[in-house]
mmCIF file of C-alpha atoms and ligand atoms in Angstrom:
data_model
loop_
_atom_site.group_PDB
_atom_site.id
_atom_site.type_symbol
_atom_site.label_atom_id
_atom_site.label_comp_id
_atom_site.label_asym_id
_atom_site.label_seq_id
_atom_site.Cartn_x
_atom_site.Cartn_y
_atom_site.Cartn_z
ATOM 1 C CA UNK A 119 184.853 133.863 -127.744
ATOM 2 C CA UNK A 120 187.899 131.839 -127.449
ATOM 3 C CA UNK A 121 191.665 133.652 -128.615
ATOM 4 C CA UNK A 122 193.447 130.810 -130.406
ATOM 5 C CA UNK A 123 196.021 133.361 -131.683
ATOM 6 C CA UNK A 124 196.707 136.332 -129.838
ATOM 7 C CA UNK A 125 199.009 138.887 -131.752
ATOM 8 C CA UNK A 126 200.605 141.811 -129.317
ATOM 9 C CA UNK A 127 202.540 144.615 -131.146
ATOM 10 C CA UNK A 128 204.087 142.072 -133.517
ATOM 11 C CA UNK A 129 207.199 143.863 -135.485
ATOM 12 C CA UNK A 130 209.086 142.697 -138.795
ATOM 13 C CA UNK A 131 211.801 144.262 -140.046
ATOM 14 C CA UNK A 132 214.063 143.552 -142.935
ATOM 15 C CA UNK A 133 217.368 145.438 -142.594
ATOM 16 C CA UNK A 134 216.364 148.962 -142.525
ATOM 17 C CA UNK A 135 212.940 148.386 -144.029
ATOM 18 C CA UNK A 136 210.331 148.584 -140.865
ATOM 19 C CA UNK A 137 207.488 145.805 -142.640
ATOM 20 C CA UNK A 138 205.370 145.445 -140.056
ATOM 21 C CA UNK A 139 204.814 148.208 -137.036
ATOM 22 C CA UNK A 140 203.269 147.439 -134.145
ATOM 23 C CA UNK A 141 200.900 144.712 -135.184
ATOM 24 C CA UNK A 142 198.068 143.475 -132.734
ATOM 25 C CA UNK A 143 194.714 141.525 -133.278
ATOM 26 C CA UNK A 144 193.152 138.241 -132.182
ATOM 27 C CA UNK A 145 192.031 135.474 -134.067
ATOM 28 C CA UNK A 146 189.014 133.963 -132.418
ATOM 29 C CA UNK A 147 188.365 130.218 -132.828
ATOM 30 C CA UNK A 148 185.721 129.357 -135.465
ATOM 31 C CA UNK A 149 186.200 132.954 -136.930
ATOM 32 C CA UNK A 150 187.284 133.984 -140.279
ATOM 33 C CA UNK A 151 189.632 136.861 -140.410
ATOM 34 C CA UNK A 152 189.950 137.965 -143.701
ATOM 35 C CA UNK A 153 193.131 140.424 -144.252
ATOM 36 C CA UNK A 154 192.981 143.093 -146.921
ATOM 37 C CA UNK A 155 195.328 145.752 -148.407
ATOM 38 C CA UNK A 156 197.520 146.615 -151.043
ATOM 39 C CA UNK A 157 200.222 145.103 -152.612
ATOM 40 C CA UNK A 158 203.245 145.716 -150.313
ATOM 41 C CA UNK A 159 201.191 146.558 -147.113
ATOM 42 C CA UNK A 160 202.976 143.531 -144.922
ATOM 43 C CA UNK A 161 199.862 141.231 -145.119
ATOM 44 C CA UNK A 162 202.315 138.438 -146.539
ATOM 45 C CA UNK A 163 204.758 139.057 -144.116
ATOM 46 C CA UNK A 164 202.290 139.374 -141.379
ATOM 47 C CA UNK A 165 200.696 135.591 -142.372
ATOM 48 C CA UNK A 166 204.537 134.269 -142.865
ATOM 49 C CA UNK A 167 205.144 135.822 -139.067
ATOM 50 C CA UNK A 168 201.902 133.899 -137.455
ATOM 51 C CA UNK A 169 203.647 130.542 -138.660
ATOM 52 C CA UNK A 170 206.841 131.699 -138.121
ATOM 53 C CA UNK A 171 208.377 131.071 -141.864
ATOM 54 C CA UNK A 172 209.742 134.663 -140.743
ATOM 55 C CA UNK A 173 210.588 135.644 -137.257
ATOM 56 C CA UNK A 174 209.385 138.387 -135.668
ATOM 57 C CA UNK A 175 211.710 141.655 -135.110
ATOM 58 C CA UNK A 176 209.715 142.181 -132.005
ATOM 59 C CA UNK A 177 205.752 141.685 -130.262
ATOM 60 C CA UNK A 178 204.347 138.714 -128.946
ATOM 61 C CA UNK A 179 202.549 135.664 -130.613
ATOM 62 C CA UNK A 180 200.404 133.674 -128.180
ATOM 63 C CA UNK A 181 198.826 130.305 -129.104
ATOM 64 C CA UNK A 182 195.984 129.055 -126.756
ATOM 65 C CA UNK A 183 197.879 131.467 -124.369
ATOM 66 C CA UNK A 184 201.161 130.430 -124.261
ATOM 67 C CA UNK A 185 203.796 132.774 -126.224
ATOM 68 C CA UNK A 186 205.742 130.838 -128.845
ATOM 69 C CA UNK A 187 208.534 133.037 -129.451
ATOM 70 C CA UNK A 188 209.804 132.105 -125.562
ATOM 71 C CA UNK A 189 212.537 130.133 -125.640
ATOM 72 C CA UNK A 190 211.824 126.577 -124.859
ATOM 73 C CA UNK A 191 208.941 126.777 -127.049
ATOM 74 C CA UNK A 192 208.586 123.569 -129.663
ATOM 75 C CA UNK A 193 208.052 125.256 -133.211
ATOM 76 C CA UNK A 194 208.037 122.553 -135.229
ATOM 77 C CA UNK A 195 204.984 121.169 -132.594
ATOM 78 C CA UNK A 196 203.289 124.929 -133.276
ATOM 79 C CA UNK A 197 203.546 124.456 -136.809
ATOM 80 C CA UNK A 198 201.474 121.130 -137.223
ATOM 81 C CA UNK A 199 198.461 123.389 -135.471
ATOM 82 C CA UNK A 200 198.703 125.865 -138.726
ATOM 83 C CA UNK A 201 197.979 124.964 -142.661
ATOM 84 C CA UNK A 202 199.289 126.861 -144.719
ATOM 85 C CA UNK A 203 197.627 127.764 -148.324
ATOM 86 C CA UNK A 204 199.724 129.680 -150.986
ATOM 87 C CA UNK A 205 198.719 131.628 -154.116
ATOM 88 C CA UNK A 206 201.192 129.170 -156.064
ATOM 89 C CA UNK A 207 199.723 126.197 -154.823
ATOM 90 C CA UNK A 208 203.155 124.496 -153.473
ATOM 91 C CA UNK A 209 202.278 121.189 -154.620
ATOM 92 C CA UNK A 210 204.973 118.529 -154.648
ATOM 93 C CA UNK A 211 205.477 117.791 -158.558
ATOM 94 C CA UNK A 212 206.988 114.413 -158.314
ATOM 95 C CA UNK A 213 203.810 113.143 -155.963
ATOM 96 C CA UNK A 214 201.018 112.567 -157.093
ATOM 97 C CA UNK A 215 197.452 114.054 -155.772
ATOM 98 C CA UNK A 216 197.240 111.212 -152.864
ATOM 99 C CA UNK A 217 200.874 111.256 -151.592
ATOM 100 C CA UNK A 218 200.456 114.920 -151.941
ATOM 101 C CA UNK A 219 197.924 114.873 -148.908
ATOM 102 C CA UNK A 220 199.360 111.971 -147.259
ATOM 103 C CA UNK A 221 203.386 112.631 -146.880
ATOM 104 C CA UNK A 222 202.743 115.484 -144.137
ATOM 105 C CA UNK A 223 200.742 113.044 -141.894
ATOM 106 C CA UNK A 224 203.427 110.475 -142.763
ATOM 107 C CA UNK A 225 206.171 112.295 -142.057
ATOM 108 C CA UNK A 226 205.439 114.847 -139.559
ATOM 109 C CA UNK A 227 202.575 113.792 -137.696
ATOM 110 C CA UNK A 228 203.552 110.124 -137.477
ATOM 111 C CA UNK A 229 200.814 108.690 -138.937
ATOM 112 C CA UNK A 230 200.321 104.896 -140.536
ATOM 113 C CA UNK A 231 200.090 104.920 -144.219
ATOM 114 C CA UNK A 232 196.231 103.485 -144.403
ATOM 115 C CA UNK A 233 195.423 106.203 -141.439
ATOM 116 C CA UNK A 234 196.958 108.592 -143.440
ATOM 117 C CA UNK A 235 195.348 107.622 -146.773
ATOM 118 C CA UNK A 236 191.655 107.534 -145.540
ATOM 119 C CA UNK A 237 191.925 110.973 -144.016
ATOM 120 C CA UNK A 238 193.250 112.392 -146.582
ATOM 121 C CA UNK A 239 190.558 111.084 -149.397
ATOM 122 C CA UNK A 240 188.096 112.106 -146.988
ATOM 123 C CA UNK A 241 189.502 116.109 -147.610
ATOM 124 C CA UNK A 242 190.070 115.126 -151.039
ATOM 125 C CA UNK A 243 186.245 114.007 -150.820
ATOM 126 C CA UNK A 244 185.287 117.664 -149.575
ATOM 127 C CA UNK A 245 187.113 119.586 -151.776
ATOM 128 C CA UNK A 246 185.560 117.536 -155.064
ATOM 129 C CA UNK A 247 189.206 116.142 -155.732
ATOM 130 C CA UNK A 248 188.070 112.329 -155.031
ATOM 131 C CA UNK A 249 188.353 111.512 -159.023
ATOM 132 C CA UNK A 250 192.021 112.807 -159.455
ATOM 133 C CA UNK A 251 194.022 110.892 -156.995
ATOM 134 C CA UNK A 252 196.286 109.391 -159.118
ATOM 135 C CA UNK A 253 197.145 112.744 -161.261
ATOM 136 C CA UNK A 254 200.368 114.193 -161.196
ATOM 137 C CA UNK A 255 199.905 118.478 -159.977
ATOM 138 C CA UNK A 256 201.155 119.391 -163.771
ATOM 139 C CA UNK A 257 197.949 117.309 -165.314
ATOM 140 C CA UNK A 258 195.855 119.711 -163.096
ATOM 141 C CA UNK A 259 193.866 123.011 -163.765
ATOM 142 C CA UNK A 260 195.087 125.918 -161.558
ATOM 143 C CA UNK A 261 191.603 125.829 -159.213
ATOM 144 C CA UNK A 262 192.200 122.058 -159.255
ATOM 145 C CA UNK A 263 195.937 122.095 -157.785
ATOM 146 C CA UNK A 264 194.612 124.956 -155.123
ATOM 147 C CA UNK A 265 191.620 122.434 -154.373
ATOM 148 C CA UNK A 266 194.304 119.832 -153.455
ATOM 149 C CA UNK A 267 196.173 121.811 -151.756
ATOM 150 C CA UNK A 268 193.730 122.638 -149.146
ATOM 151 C CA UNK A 269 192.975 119.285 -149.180
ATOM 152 C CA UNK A 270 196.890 118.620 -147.949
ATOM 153 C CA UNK A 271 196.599 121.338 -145.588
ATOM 154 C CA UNK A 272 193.279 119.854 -143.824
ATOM 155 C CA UNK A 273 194.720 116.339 -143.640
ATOM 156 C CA UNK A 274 196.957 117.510 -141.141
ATOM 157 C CA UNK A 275 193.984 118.923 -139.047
ATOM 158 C CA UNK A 276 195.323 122.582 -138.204
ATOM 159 C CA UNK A 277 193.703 124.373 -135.506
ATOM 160 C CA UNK A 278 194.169 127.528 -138.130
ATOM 161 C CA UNK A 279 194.308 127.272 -142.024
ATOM 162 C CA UNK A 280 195.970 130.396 -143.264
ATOM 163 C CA UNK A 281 195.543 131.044 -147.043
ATOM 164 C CA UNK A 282 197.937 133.753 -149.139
ATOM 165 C CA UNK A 283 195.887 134.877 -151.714
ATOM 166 C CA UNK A 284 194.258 131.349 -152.326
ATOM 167 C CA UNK A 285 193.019 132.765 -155.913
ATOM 168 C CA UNK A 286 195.463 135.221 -157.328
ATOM 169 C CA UNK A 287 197.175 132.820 -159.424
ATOM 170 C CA UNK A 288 194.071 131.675 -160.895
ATOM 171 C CA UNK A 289 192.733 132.256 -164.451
ATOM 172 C CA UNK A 290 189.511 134.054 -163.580
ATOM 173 C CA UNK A 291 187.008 130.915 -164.470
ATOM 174 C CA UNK A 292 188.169 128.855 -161.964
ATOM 175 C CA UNK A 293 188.113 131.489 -159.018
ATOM 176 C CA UNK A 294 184.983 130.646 -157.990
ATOM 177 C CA UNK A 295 185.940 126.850 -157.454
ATOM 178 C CA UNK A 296 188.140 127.531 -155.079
ATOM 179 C CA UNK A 297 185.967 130.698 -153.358
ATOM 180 C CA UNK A 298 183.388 127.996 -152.915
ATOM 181 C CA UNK A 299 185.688 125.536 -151.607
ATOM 182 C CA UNK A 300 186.988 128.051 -149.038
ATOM 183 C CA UNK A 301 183.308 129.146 -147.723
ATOM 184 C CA UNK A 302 182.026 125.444 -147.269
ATOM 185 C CA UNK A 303 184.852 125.092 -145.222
ATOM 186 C CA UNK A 304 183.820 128.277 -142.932
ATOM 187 C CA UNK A 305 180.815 126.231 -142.738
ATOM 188 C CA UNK A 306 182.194 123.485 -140.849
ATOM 189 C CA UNK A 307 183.313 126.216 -138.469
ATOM 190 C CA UNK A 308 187.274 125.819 -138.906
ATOM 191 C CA UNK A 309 189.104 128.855 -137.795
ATOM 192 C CA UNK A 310 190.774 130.788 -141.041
ATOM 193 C CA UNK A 311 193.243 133.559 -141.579
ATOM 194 C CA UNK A 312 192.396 134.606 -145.422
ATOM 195 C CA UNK A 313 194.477 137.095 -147.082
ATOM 196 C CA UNK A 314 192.609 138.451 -150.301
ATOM 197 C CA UNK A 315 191.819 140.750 -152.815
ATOM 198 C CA UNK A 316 188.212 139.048 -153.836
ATOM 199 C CA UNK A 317 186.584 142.042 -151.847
ATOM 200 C CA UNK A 318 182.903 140.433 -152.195
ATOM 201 C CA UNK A 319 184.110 136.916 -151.106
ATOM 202 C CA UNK A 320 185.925 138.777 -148.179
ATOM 203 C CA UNK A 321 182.602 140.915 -147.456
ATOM 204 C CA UNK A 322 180.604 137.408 -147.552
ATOM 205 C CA UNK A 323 182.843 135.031 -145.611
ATOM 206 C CA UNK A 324 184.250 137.176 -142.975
ATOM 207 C CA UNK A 325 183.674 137.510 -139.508
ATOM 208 C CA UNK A 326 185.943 140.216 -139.105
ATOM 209 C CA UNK A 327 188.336 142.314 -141.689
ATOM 210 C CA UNK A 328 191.967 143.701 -141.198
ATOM 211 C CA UNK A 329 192.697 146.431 -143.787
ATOM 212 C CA UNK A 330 196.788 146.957 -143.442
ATOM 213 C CA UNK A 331 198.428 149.642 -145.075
ATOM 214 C CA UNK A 332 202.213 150.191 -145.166
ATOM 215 C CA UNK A 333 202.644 147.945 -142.129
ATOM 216 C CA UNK A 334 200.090 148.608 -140.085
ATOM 217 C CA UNK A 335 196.564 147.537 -139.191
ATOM 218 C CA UNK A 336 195.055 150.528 -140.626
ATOM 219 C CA UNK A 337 191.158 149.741 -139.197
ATOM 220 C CA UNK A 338 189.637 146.115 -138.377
ATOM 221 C CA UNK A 339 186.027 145.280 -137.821
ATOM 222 C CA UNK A 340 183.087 143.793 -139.278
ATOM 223 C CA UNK A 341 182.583 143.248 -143.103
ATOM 224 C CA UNK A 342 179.944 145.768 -142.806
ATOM 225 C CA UNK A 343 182.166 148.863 -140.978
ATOM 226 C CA UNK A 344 185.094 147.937 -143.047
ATOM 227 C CA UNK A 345 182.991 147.782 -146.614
ATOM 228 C CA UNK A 346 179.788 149.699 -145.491
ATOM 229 C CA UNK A 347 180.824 152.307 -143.284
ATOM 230 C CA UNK A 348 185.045 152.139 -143.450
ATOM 231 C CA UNK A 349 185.768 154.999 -140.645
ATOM 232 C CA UNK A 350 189.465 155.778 -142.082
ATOM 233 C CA UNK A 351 189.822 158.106 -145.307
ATOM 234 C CA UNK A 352 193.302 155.274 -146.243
ATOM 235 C CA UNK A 353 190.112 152.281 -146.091
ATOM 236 C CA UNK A 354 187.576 154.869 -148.324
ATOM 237 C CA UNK A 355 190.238 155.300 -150.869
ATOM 238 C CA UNK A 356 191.790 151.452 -150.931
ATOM 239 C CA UNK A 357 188.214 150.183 -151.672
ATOM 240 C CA UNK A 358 187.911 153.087 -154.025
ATOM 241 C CA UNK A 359 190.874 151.923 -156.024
ATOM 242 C CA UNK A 360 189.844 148.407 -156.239
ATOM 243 C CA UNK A 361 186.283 149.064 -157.187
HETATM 244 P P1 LIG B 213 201.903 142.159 -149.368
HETATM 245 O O1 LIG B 213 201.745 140.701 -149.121
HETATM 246 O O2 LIG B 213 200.902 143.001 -148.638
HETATM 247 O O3 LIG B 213 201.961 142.497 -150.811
HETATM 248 P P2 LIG B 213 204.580 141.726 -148.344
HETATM 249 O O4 LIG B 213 204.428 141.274 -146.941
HETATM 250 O O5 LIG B 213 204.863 140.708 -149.359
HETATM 251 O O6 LIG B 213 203.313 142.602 -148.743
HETATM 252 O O7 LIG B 213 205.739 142.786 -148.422
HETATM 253 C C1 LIG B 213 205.794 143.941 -147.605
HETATM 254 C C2 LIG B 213 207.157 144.558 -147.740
HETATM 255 O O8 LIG B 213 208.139 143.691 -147.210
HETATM 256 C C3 LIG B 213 207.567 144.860 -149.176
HETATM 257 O O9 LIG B 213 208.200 146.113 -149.183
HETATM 258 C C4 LIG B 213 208.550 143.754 -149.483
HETATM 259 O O10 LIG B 213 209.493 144.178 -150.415
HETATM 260 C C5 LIG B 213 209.186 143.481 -148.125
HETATM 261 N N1 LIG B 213 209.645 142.100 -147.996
HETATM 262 C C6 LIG B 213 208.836 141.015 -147.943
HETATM 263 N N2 LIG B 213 209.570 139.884 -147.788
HETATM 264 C C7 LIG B 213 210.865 140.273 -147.761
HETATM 265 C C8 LIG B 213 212.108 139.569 -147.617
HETATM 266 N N3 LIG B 213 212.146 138.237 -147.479
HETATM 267 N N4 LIG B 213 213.242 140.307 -147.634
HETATM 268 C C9 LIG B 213 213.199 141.643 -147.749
HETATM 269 N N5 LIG B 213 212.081 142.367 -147.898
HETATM 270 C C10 LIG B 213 210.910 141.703 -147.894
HETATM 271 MG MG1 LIG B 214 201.389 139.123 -150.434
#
């Protein structure tokens, strides 16, 4: 297995408030890592660190080896290898659905306006969003406007799509949409970070499973030790909770 992301004892602080303690896991390439926990564990925080919209307090992030908190180290170059997904979709409203996935490659990838265009209704293509190019985000159904926006984030070709909670902001009958959308994808074999609360989705599409609690990585392992057998009595009661 190759590490594309190597996490050593990653910290986050915000003034007094210790977030994250002493973080460490790898994600594999062509693995999904699926990150669960409760509200306020750090898993936001901990996504927001691995692209660096926060910076770490302390730890070490390695990508393909190298550590990109060193000085010298081009960020906005380690950014274009990581899509980002949010649970409020982020869509720009003034674009519509085609210059939504086209102004990244555009702008930060350098990339010709019909280049641009034909990769990016090829991902509209996958995610079933081929129809709506010319829609504004606000003429969209919730599942519709997260379709597109994993359809932005994959025109960019990321090494590592991270998703924040890719469904919570979803009325529950379009959930599934975008569940589906998400698990053809770990079909094609792209590498994913998925935080979530869809428990069965997690237990399905998972290669391995982080359960945090109050900043910490509280046990990781397979779908089946972390929903099956969960060794901790903090994993037996979250999954109790949520049941
Ligand atoms: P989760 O995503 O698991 O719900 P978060 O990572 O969002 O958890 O939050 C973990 C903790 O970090 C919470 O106590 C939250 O209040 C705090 N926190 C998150 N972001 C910030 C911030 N920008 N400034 C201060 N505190 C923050
Ligand atoms: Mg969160």
């Amino acid at each position: 297995m190759t590490a594309i992301i190597e996490i050593n004892h990653l910290k986050k602080n915000f003034g007094e408030n210790e977030v994250l303690k002493d973080i460490s896991t790898t994600v594999n390439k062509g693995q999904v890592l699926s990150i669960i926990g409760a509200s306020g564990s750090g898993k936001s925080t901990f996504l927001r660190c691995i692209n660096l919209l926060e910076k770490p307090t302390g730890g070490q992030i390695l990508y393909k080896g190298e550590n990109v908190l060193e000085k010298g180290y081009s960020l906005p170059k380690y950014r274009t290898h990581l899509g980002m997904v949010f649970q409020s979709f982020n869509l720009f409203a003034n674009m519509d659905v085609l210059e939504n996935c086209m102004t990244g490659q555009t702008t930060v990838l350098n990339r010709k306006p019909e280049e641009a265009k034909k990769i990016a209704l090829e991902n509209l293509k996958n995610v079933g969003m081929e129809q709506f190019v010319s829609a504004k985000p606000a003429q969209l159904s919730g599942g519709q406007m997260q379709r597109v926006a994993i359809a932005r984030a994959l025109s960019m070709n990321p090494d590592v799509l991270l998703f924040d909670e890719p469904t919570s902001a979803l009325d529950p009958e379009m959930i599934g949409e975008v569940l589906k959308t998400i698990q053809d994808l770990a079909e094609t074999g792209l590498t994913m970070v998925i935080v979530t609360h869809e428990m069965s989705f997690a237990k399905d599409v998972s290669d391995r499973v982080i359960f945090m609690d109050q900043g910490v990585i509280a046990e990781q392992g397979t779908p089946e030790e972390i929903f099956d057998h969960p060794k901790e009595v903090r994993t037996r009661e979250f999954l109790h909770r949520i049941r």
